[in-house]
PDB file of C-alpha atoms in Angstrom:
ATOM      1  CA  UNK A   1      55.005 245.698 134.870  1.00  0.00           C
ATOM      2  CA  UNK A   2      53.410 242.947 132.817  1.00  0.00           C
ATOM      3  CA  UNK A   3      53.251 239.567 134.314  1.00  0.00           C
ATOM      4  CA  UNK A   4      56.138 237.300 132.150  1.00  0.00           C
ATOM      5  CA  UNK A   5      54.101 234.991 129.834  1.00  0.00           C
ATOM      6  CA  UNK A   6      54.850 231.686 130.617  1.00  0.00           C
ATOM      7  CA  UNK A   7      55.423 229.326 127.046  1.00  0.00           C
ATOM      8  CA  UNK A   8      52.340 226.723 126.634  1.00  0.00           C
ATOM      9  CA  UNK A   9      53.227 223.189 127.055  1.00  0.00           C
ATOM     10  CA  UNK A  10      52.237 222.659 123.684  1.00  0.00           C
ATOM     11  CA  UNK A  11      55.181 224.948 122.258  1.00  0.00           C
ATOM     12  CA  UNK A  12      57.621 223.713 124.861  1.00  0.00           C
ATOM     13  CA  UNK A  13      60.890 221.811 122.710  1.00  0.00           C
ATOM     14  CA  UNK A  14      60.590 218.335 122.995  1.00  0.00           C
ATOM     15  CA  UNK A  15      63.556 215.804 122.720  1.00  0.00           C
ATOM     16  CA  UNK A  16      64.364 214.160 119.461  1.00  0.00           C
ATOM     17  CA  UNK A  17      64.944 210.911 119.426  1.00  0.00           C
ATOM     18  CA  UNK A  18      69.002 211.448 118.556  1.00  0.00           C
ATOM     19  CA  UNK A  19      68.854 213.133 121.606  1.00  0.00           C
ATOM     20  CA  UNK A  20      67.807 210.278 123.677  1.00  0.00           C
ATOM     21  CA  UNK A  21      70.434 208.856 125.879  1.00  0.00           C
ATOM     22  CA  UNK A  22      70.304 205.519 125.110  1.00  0.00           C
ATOM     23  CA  UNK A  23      71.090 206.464 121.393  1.00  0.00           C
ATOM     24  CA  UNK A  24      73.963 208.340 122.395  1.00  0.00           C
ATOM     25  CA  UNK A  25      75.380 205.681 124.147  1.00  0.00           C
ATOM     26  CA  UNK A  26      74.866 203.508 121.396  1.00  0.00           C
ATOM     27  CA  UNK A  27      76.021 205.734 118.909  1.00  0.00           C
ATOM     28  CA  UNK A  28      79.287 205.891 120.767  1.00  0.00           C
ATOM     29  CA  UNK A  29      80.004 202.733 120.128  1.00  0.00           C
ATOM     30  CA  UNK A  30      81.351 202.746 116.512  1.00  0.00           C
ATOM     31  CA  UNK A  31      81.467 198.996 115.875  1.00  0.00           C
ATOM     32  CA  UNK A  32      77.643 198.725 116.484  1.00  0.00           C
ATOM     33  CA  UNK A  33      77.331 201.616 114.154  1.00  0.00           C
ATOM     34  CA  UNK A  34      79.233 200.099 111.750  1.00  0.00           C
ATOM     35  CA  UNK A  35      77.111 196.653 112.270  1.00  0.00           C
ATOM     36  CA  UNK A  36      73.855 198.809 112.082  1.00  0.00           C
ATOM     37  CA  UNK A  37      75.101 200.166 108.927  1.00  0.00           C
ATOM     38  CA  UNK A  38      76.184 196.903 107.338  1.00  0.00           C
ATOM     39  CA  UNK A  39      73.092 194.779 107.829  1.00  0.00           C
ATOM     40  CA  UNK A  40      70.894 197.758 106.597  1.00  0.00           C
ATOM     41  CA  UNK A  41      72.886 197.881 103.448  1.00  0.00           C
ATOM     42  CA  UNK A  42      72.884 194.062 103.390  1.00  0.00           C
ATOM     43  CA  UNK A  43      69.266 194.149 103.493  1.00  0.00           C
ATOM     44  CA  UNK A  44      68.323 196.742 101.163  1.00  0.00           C
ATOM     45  CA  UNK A  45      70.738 194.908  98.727  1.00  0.00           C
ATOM     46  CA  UNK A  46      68.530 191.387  99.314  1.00  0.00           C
ATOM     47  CA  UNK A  47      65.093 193.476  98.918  1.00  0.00           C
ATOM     48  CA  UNK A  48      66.121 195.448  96.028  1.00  0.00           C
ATOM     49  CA  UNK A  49      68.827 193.814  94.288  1.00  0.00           C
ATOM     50  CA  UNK A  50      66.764 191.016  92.256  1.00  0.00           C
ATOM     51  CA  UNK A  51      64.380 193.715  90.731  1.00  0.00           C
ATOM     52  CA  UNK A  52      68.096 195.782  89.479  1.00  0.00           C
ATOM     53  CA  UNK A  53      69.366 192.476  87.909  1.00  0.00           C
ATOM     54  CA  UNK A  54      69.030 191.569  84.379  1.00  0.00           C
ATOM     55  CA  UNK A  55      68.904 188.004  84.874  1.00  0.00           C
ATOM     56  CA  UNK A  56      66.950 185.836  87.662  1.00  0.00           C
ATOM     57  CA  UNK A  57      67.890 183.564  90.112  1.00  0.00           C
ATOM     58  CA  UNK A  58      66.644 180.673  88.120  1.00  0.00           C
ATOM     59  CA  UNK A  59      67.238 181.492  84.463  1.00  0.00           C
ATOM     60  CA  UNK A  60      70.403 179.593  82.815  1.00  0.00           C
ATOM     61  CA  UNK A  61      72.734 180.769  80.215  1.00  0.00           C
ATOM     62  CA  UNK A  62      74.580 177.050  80.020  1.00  0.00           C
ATOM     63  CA  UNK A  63      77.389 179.625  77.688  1.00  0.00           C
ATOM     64  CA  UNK A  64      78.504 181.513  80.640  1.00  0.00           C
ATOM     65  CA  UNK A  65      79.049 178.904  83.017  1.00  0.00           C
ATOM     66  CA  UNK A  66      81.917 179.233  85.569  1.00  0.00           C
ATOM     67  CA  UNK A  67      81.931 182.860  84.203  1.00  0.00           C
ATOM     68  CA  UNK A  68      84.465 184.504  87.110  1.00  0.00           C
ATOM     69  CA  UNK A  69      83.232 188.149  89.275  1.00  0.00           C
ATOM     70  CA  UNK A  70      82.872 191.262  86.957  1.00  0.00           C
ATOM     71  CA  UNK A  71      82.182 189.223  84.006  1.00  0.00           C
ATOM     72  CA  UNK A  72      79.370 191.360  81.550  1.00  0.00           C
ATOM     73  CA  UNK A  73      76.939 191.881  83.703  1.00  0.00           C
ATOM     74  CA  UNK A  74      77.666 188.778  86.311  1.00  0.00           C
ATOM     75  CA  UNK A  75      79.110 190.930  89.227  1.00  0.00           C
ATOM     76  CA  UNK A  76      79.398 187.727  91.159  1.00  0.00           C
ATOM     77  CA  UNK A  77      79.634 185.256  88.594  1.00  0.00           C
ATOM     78  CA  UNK A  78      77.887 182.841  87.413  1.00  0.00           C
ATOM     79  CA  UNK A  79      77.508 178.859  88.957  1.00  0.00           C
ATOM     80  CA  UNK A  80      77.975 175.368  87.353  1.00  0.00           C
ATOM     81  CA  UNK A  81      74.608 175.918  85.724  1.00  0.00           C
ATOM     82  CA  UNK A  82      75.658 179.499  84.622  1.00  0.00           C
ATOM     83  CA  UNK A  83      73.444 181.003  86.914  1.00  0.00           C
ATOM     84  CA  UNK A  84      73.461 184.208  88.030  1.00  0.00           C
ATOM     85  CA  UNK A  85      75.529 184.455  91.421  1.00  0.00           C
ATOM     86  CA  UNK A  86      74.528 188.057  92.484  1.00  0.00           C
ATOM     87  CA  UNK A  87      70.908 186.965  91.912  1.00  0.00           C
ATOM     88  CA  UNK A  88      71.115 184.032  93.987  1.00  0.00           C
ATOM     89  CA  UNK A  89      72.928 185.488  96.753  1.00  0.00           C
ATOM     90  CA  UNK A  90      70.471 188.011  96.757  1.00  0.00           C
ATOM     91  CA  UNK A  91      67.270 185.651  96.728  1.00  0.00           C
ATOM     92  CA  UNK A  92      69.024 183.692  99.456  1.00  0.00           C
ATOM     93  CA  UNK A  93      69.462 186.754 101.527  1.00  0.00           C
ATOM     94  CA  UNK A  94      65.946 187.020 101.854  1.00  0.00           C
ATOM     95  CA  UNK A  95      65.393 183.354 103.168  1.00  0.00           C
ATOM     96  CA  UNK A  96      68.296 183.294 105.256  1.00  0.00           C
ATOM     97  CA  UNK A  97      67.807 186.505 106.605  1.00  0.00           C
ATOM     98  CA  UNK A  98      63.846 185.858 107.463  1.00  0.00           C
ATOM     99  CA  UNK A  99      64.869 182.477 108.958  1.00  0.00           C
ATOM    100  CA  UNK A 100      67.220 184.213 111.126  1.00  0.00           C
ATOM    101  CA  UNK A 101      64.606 186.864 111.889  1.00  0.00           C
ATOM    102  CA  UNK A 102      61.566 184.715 112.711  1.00  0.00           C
ATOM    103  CA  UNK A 103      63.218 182.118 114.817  1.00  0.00           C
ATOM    104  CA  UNK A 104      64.753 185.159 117.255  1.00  0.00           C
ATOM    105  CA  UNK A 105      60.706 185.746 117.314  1.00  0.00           C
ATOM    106  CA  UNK A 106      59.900 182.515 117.929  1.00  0.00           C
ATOM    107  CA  UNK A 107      62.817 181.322 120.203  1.00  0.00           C
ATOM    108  CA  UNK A 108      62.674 184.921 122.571  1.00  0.00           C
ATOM    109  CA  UNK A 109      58.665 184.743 122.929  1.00  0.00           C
ATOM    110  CA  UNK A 110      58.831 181.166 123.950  1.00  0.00           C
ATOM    111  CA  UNK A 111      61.820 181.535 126.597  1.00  0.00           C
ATOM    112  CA  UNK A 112      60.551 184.955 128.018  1.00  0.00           C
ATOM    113  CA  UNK A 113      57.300 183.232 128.442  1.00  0.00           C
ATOM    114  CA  UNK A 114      59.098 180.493 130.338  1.00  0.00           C
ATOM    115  CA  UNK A 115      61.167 182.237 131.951  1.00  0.00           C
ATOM    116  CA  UNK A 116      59.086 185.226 133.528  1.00  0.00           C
ATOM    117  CA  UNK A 117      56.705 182.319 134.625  1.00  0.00           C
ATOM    118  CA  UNK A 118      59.369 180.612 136.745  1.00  0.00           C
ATOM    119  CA  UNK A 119      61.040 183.263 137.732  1.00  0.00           C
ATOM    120  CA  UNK A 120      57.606 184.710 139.254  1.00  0.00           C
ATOM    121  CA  UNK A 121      56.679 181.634 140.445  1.00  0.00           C
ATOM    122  CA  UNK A 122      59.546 180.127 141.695  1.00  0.00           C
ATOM    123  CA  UNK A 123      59.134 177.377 143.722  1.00  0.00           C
ATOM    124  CA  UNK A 124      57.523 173.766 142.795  1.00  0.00           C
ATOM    125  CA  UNK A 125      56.466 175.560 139.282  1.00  0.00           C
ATOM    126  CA  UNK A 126      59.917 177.368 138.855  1.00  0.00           C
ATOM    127  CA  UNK A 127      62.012 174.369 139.540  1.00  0.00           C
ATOM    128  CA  UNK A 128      60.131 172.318 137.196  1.00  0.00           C
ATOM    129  CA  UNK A 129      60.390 174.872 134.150  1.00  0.00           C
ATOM    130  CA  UNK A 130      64.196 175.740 134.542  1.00  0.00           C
ATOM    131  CA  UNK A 131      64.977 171.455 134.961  1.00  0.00           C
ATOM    132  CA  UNK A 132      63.176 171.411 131.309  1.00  0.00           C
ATOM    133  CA  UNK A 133      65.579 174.331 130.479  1.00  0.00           C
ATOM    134  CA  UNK A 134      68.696 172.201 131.944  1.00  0.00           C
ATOM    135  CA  UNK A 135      66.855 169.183 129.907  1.00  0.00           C
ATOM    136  CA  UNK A 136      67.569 171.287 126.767  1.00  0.00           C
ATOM    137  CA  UNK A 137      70.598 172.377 127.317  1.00  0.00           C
ATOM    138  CA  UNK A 138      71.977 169.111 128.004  1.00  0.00           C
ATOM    139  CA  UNK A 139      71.889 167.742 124.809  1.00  0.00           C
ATOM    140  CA  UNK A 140      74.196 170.011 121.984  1.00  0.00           C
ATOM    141  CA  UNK A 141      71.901 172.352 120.024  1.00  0.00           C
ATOM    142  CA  UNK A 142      73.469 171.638 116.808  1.00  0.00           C
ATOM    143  CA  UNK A 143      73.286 167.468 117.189  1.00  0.00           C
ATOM    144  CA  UNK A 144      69.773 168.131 118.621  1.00  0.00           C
ATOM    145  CA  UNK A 145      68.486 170.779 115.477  1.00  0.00           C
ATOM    146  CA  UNK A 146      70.363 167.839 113.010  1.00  0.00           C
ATOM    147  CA  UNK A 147      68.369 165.221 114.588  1.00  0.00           C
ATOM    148  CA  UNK A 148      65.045 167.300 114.375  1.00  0.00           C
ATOM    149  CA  UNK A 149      65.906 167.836 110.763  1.00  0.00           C
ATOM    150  CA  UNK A 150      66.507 164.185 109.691  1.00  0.00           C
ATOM    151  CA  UNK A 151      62.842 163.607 110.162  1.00  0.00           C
ATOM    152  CA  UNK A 152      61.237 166.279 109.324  1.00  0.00           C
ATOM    153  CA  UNK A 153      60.504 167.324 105.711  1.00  0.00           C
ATOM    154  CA  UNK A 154      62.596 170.644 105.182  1.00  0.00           C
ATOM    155  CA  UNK A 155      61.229 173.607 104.149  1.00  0.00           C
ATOM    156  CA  UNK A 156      61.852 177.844 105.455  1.00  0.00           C
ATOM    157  CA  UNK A 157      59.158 177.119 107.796  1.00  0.00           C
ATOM    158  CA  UNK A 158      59.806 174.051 109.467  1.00  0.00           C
ATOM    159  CA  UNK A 159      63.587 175.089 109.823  1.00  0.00           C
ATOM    160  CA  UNK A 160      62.932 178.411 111.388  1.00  0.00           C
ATOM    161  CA  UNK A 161      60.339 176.270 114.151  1.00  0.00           C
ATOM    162  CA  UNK A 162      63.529 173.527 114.780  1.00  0.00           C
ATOM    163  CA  UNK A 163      66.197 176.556 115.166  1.00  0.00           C
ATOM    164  CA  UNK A 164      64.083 178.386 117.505  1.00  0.00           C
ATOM    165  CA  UNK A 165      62.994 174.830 119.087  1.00  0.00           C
ATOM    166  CA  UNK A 166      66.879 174.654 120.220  1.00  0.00           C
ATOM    167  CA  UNK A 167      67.587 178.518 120.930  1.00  0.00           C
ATOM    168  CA  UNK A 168      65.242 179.225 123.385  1.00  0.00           C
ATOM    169  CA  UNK A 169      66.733 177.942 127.044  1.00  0.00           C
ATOM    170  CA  UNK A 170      69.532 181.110 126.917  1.00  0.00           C
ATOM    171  CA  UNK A 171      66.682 183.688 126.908  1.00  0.00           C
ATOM    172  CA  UNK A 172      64.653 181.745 129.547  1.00  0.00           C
ATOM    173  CA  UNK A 173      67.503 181.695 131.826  1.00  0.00           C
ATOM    174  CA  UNK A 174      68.337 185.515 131.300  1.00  0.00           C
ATOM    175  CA  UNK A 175      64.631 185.982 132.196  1.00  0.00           C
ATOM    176  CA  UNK A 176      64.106 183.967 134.432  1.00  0.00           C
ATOM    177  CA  UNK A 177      66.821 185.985 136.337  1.00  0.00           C
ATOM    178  CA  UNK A 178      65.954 189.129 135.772  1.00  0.00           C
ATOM    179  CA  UNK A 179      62.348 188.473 137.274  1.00  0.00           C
ATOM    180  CA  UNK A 180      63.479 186.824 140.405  1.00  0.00           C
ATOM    181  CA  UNK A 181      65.511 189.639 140.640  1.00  0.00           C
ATOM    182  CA  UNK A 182      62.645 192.233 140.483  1.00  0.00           C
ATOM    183  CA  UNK A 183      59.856 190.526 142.246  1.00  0.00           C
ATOM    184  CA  UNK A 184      60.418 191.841 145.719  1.00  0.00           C
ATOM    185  CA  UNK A 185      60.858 195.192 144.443  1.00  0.00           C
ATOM    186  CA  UNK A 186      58.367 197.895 145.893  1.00  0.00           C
ATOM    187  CA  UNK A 187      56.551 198.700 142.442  1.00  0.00           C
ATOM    188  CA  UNK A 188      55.514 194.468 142.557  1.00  0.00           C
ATOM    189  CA  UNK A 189      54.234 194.598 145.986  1.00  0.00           C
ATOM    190  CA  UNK A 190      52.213 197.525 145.303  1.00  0.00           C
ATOM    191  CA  UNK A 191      50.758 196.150 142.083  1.00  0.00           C
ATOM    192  CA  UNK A 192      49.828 192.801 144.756  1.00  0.00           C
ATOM    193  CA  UNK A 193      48.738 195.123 147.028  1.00  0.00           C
ATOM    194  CA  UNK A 194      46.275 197.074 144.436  1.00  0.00           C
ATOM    195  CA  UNK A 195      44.752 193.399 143.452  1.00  0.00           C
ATOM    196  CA  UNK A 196      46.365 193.451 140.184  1.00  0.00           C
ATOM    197  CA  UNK A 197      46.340 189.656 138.485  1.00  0.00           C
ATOM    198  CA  UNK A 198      49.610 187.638 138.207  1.00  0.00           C
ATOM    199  CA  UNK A 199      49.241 187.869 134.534  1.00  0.00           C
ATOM    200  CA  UNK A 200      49.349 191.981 134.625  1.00  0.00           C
ATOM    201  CA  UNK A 201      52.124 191.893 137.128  1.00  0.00           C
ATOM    202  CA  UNK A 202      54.336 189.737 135.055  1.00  0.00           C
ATOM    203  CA  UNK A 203      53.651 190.865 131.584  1.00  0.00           C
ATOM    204  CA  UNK A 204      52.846 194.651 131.949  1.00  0.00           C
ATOM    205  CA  UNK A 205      54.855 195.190 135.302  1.00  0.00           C
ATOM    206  CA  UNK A 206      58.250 193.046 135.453  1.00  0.00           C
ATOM    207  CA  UNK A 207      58.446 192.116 131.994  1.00  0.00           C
ATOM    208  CA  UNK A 208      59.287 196.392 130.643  1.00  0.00           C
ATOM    209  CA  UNK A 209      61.456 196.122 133.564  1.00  0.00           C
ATOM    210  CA  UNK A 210      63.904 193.408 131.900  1.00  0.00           C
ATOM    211  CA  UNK A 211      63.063 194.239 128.599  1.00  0.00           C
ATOM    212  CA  UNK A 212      66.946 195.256 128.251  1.00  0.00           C
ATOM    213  CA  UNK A 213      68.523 191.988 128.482  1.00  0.00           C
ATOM    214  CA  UNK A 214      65.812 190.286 126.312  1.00  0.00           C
ATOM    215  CA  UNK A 215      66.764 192.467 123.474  1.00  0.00           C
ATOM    216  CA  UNK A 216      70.294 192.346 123.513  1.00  0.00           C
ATOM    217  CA  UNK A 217      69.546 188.268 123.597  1.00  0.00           C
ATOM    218  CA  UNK A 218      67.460 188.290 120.788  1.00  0.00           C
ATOM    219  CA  UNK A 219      69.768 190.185 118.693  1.00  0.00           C
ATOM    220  CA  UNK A 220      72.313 188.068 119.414  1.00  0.00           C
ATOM    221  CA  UNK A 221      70.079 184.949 118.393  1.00  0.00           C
ATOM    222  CA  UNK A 222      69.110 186.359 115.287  1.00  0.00           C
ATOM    223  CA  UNK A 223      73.058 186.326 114.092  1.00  0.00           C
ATOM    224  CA  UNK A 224      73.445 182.163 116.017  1.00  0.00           C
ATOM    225  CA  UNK A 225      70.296 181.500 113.979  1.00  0.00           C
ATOM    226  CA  UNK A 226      71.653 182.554 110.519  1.00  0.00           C
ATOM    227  CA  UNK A 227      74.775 179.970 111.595  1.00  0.00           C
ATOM    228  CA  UNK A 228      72.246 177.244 112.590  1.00  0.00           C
ATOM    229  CA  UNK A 229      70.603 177.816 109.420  1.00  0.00           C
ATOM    230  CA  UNK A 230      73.669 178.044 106.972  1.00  0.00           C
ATOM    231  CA  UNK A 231      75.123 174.889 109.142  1.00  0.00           C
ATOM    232  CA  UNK A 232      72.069 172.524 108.240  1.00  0.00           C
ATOM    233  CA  UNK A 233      71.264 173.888 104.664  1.00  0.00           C
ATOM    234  CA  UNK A 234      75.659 173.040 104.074  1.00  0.00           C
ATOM    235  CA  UNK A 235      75.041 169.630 105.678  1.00  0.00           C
ATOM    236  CA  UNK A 236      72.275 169.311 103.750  1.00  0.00           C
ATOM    237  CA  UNK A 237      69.090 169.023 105.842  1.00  0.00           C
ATOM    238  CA  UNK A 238      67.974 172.505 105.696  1.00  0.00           C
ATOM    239  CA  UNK A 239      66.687 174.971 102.569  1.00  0.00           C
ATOM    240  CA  UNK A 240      66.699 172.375  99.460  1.00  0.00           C
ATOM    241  CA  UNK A 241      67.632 173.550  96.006  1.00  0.00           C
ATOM    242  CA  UNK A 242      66.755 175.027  93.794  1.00  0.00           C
ATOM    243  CA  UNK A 243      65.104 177.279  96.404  1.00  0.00           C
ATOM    244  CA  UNK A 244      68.635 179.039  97.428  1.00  0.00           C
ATOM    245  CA  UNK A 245      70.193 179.609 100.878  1.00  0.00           C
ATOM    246  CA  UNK A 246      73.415 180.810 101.831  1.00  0.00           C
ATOM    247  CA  UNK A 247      74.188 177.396 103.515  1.00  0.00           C
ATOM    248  CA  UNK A 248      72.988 175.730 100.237  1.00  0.00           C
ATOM    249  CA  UNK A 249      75.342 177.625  98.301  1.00  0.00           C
ATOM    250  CA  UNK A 250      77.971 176.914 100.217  1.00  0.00           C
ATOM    251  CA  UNK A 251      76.941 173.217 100.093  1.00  0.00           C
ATOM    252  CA  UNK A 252      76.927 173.512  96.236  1.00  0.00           C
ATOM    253  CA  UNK A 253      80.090 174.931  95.778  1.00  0.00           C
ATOM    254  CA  UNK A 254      82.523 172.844  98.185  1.00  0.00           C
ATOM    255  CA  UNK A 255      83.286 170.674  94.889  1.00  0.00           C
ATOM    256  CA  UNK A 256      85.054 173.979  92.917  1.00  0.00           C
ATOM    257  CA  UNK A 257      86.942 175.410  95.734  1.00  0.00           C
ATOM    258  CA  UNK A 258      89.682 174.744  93.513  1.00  0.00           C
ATOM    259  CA  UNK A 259      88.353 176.000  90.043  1.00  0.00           C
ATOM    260  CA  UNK A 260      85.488 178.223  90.798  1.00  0.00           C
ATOM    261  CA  UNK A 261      86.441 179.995  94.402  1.00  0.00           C
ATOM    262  CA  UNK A 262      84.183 182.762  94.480  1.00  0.00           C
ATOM    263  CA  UNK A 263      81.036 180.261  94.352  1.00  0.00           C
ATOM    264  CA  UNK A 264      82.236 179.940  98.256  1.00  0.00           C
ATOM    265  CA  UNK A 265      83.455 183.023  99.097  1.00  0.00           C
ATOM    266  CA  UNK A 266      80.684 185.069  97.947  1.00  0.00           C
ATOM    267  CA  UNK A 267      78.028 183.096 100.044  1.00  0.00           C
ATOM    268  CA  UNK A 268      80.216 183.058 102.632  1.00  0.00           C
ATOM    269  CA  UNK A 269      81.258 186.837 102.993  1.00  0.00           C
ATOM    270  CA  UNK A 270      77.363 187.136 103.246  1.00  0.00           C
ATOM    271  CA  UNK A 271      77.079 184.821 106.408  1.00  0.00           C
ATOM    272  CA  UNK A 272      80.164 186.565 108.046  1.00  0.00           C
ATOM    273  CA  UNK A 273      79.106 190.115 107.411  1.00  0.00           C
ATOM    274  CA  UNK A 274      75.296 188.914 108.666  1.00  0.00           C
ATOM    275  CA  UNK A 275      76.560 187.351 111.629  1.00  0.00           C
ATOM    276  CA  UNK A 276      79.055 189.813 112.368  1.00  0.00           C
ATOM    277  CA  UNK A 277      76.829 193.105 112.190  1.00  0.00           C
ATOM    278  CA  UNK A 278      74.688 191.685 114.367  1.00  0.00           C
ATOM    279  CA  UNK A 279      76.900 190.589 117.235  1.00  0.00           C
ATOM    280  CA  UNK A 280      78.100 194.029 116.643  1.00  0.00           C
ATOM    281  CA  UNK A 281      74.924 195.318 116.992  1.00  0.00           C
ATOM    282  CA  UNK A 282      73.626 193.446 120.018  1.00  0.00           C
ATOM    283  CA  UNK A 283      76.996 194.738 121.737  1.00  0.00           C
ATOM    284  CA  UNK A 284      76.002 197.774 121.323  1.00  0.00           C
ATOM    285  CA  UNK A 285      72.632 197.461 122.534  1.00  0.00           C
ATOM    286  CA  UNK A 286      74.305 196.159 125.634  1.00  0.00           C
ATOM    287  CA  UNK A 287      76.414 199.596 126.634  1.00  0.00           C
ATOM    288  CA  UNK A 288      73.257 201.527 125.273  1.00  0.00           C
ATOM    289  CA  UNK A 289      70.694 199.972 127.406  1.00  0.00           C
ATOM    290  CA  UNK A 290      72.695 200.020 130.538  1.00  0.00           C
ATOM    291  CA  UNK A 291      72.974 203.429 132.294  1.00  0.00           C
ATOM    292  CA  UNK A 292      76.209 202.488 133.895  1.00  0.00           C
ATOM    293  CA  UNK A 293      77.819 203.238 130.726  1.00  0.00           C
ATOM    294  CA  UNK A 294      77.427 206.778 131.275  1.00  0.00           C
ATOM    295  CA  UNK A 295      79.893 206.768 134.357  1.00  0.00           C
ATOM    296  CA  UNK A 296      83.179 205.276 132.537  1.00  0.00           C
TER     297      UNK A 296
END
């Protein structure tokens, strides 16, 4: 008999990612699905929808102003200056969507940072770092990013800085958490053992191991950063005109609630179905990265 021929490693079927269990359990649940499938339509439309326009979000047709949804080609509308409403949700999109975006970035590097440092620590170190994050937290994020505003010169830049300025302390508590959770564990005491530096221990060590939480976090900050955003711009110390934000637009249109609704509502179906997806999103994330899921 001929010895069975064993398959090479090389030809052995690998998993596809849609295999994976943590996609499974995410795909399960249908309302992050749904969010998932929102903001990547929302997106596309805010990347590709100004070059599929015929009109700008600057250019004025002073005849078609007030011009109601579905009018010619004004899907939207047009505004007091009859500009085109589609176009400058759009255009806003893209601002209000990379403020959201960047300040998650911002906000979750600077509060894992913080937070895996005094949650390694602990001690004199630790106790200082998380009374800074109690510091923080005293004072009302939105008074606090309003105050930061009022004397600084707004721009996209200096608004995504102030939002993630005031959104950080959640994520360094989470971490901070999770590490003194996982320091004592037998994977850190070998790495000690082996000589490894505190830097590799915390960043390349404990920090994979809580990389969970952080994610769900900063998914959740990117939708509370899109608020924080729309909240200033429609109090009017964030994104100035004509440079257009969602919060602007609301701003702009709080005058014609009355005789011009859909300036409000469009702008504002925007924020909701932003903010929405990606709570929705970040939920699912949640059940996904947690393996307990898989026993209910």
């Amino acid at each position: 008999m001929s010895a069975t021929t064993l398959p090479s490693p090389d030809l052995a079927p690998r998993s596809r990612w849609w295999n994976n269990r943590t996609v499974r359990r995410f795909a399960r649940h249908r309302l992050a699905v749904v969010g998932l499938v929102m903001i990547t339509v929302l997106v596309i439309a805010c990347v590709a929808g100004p070059y599929l326009l015929p009109y700008d979000e600057l250019y004025i047709d002073l005849r078609a102003r007030f011009a109601p949804p579905f009018t010619g080609y004004h899907i939207f509308g047009t505004d007091p200056l009859g500009r085109d409403l589609a176009a400058r949700l759009f255009n806003a999109g893209r601002i209000s969507l990379l403020v959201g975006f960047f300040a998650m970035v911002l906000s979750t590097a600077l509060g894992t940072v913080i937070g895996i440092i005094a949650g390694y620590y602990g001690g004199r170190l630790g106790a200082i770092l998380m009374r800074l994050v109690d510091a923080f937290l005293s004072f009302p994020s939105i008074f606090l990013l309003l105050a930061l505003a009022a004397f600084i010169k707004p721009s996209p830049f200096m608004i995504t800085v102030i939002i993630a300025v005031t959104s950080w302390m959640e994520i360094a508590r989470l971490v901070e958490a999770e590490v003194r959770s996982l320091r004592e564990r037998d994977f850190v005491l070998a790495a000690r053992m082996l000589g490894l530096s505190n830097t590799w221990i915390m960043f390349r060590e404990l920090l994979p191991n809580a990389i969970g939480p952080i994610i769900v976090a900063a998914t959740l900050t990117v939708a509370r950063a899109i608020l924080l955003e729309a909240y200033v711009s429609f109090l009017g110390y964030g994104i100035q005109p004509p440079l257009p934000s969602w919060g602007n637009m609301l701003n702009g249109a709080q005058q014609y609630l009355d005789s011009a609704p859909w300036l409000a509502i469009v702008p504002g179906v925007a924020i909701t179905l932003a903010v929405t997806s990606f709570n929705f999103i970040g939920d699912g994330l949640r059940d996904a990265l947690d393996a307990r899921s898989d026993l209910n």
